[in-house]
Amino acid sequence: EAVGPVVGRRLRFGPKAAEDKAECASHDRESNVMHQPHRTAPALSPRAAAAVLVALVVAYLVPGLIGHEPWKADEPYTFGVVYHMLRTGDWVVPTVGGIPFVEKPPLYYWVSWATAAIASPFLPLHDGARIASALFVVASLAATAWAARLCWGEGVALPAVVLFVAT
């Protein structure tokens, strides 16, 4: 054969020859001597894993929620709607500058109005209104965990939530 006996023997399909088995056994012994068994960290309990996940989510959410002026282009008119709702008590139709603002559904504005009203003693209006985003993230994480548990059973809620947060 043109490719040589060793290469031809390794490319052959089917049961291995006795010398191939001996070579594999020799390699396995050498590998075991050179590489000690890997140590693995003890697995976290479900409560500890959940606590770590909660800490990561809080560390991810809090810096973007409070302690800064409006960043994005959508935030000024969102806060305008919330400010109008707080000032006038008219929360049925979102309004910006006296003009009805019906481009988006009002649920987010209503929740922002409620969180801003609750947090107004200790947070500025825009920070209190942003807490609504955290509530919707927590609701999304809970729904993801519930759906994962429903579809794939126990033990998959945590990985599903981690994947949700990481994307």
PDB file of N, CA and C in Angstrom, residues 43-60 158 161-162 165:
ATOM      1  N   ALA A  43     -19.894  20.813  44.309  1.00  0.00           N
ATOM      2  CA  ALA A  43     -21.067  21.451  43.714  1.00  0.00           C
ATOM      3  C   ALA A  43     -21.775  22.311  44.750  1.00  0.00           C
ATOM      4  N   LEU A  44     -22.312  23.437  44.282  1.00  0.00           N
ATOM      5  CA  LEU A  44     -23.069  24.314  45.177  1.00  0.00           C
ATOM      6  C   LEU A  44     -24.438  23.705  45.449  1.00  0.00           C
ATOM      7  N   SER A  45     -24.930  23.957  46.618  1.00  0.00           N
ATOM      8  CA  SER A  45     -26.292  23.528  46.914  1.00  0.00           C
ATOM      9  C   SER A  45     -27.244  24.386  46.086  1.00  0.00           C
ATOM     10  N   PRO A  46     -28.461  23.939  45.877  1.00  0.00           N
ATOM     11  CA  PRO A  46     -29.402  24.748  45.091  1.00  0.00           C
ATOM     12  C   PRO A  46     -29.627  26.145  45.680  1.00  0.00           C
ATOM     13  N   ARG A  47     -29.657  26.246  47.001  1.00  0.00           N
ATOM     14  CA  ARG A  47     -29.840  27.567  47.619  1.00  0.00           C
ATOM     15  C   ARG A  47     -28.633  28.466  47.382  1.00  0.00           C
ATOM     16  N   ALA A  48     -27.442  27.904  47.483  1.00  0.00           N
ATOM     17  CA  ALA A  48     -26.233  28.693  47.248  1.00  0.00           C
ATOM     18  C   ALA A  48     -26.149  29.128  45.790  1.00  0.00           C
ATOM     19  N   ALA A  49     -26.514  28.240  44.876  1.00  0.00           N
ATOM     20  CA  ALA A  49     -26.509  28.595  43.460  1.00  0.00           C
ATOM     21  C   ALA A  49     -27.523  29.700  43.178  1.00  0.00           C
ATOM     22  N   ALA A  50     -28.682  29.615  43.791  1.00  0.00           N
ATOM     23  CA  ALA A  50     -29.686  30.661  43.623  1.00  0.00           C
ATOM     24  C   ALA A  50     -29.204  31.986  44.213  1.00  0.00           C
ATOM     25  N   ALA A  51     -28.516  31.927  45.362  1.00  0.00           N
ATOM     26  CA  ALA A  51     -27.989  33.150  45.964  1.00  0.00           C
ATOM     27  C   ALA A  51     -26.929  33.791  45.082  1.00  0.00           C
ATOM     28  N   VAL A  52     -26.075  32.971  44.480  1.00  0.00           N
ATOM     29  CA  VAL A  52     -25.067  33.499  43.560  1.00  0.00           C
ATOM     30  C   VAL A  52     -25.743  34.132  42.346  1.00  0.00           C
ATOM     31  N   LEU A  53     -26.771  33.483  41.832  1.00  0.00           N
ATOM     32  CA  LEU A  53     -27.494  34.019  40.682  1.00  0.00           C
ATOM     33  C   LEU A  53     -28.152  35.355  41.025  1.00  0.00           C
ATOM     34  N   VAL A  54     -28.780  35.435  42.183  1.00  0.00           N
ATOM     35  CA  VAL A  54     -29.417  36.683  42.599  1.00  0.00           C
ATOM     36  C   VAL A  54     -28.368  37.796  42.726  1.00  0.00           C
ATOM     37  N   ALA A  55     -27.225  37.469  43.300  1.00  0.00           N
ATOM     38  CA  ALA A  55     -26.164  38.470  43.435  1.00  0.00           C
ATOM     39  C   ALA A  55     -25.674  38.950  42.072  1.00  0.00           C
ATOM     40  N   LEU A  56     -25.541  38.039  41.118  1.00  0.00           N
ATOM     41  CA  LEU A  56     -25.117  38.431  39.775  1.00  0.00           C
ATOM     42  C   LEU A  56     -26.156  39.306  39.086  1.00  0.00           C
ATOM     43  N   VAL A  57     -27.425  38.953  39.218  1.00  0.00           N
ATOM     44  CA  VAL A  57     -28.486  39.747  38.596  1.00  0.00           C
ATOM     45  C   VAL A  57     -28.528  41.147  39.202  1.00  0.00           C
ATOM     46  N   VAL A  58     -28.410  41.239  40.524  1.00  0.00           N
ATOM     47  CA  VAL A  58     -28.408  42.552  41.185  1.00  0.00           C
ATOM     48  C   VAL A  58     -27.202  43.369  40.734  1.00  0.00           C
ATOM     49  N   ALA A  59     -26.030  42.732  40.670  1.00  0.00           N
ATOM     50  CA  ALA A  59     -24.829  43.442  40.228  1.00  0.00           C
ATOM     51  C   ALA A  59     -24.951  43.892  38.778  1.00  0.00           C
ATOM     52  N   TYR A  60     -25.712  43.166  37.990  1.00  0.00           N
ATOM     53  CA  TYR A  60     -25.921  43.517  36.584  1.00  0.00           C
ATOM     54  C   TYR A  60     -26.949  44.640  36.432  1.00  0.00           C
ATOM     55  N   LEU A 158     -32.195  27.044  36.750  1.00  0.00           N
ATOM     56  CA  LEU A 158     -31.012  27.876  36.976  1.00  0.00           C
ATOM     57  C   LEU A 158     -30.189  28.064  35.701  1.00  0.00           C
ATOM     58  N   VAL A 161     -32.042  30.496  33.402  1.00  0.00           N
ATOM     59  CA  VAL A 161     -31.978  31.893  33.860  1.00  0.00           C
ATOM     60  C   VAL A 161     -30.592  32.467  33.598  1.00  0.00           C
ATOM     61  N   VAL A 162     -29.551  31.676  33.820  1.00  0.00           N
ATOM     62  CA  VAL A 162     -28.186  32.149  33.540  1.00  0.00           C
ATOM     63  C   VAL A 162     -28.031  32.460  32.056  1.00  0.00           C
ATOM     64  N   VAL A 165     -29.857  35.741  31.305  1.00  0.00           N
ATOM     65  CA  VAL A 165     -29.128  36.924  31.770  1.00  0.00           C
ATOM     66  C   VAL A 165     -27.900  37.181  30.896  1.00  0.00           C
TER      67      VAL A 165
END
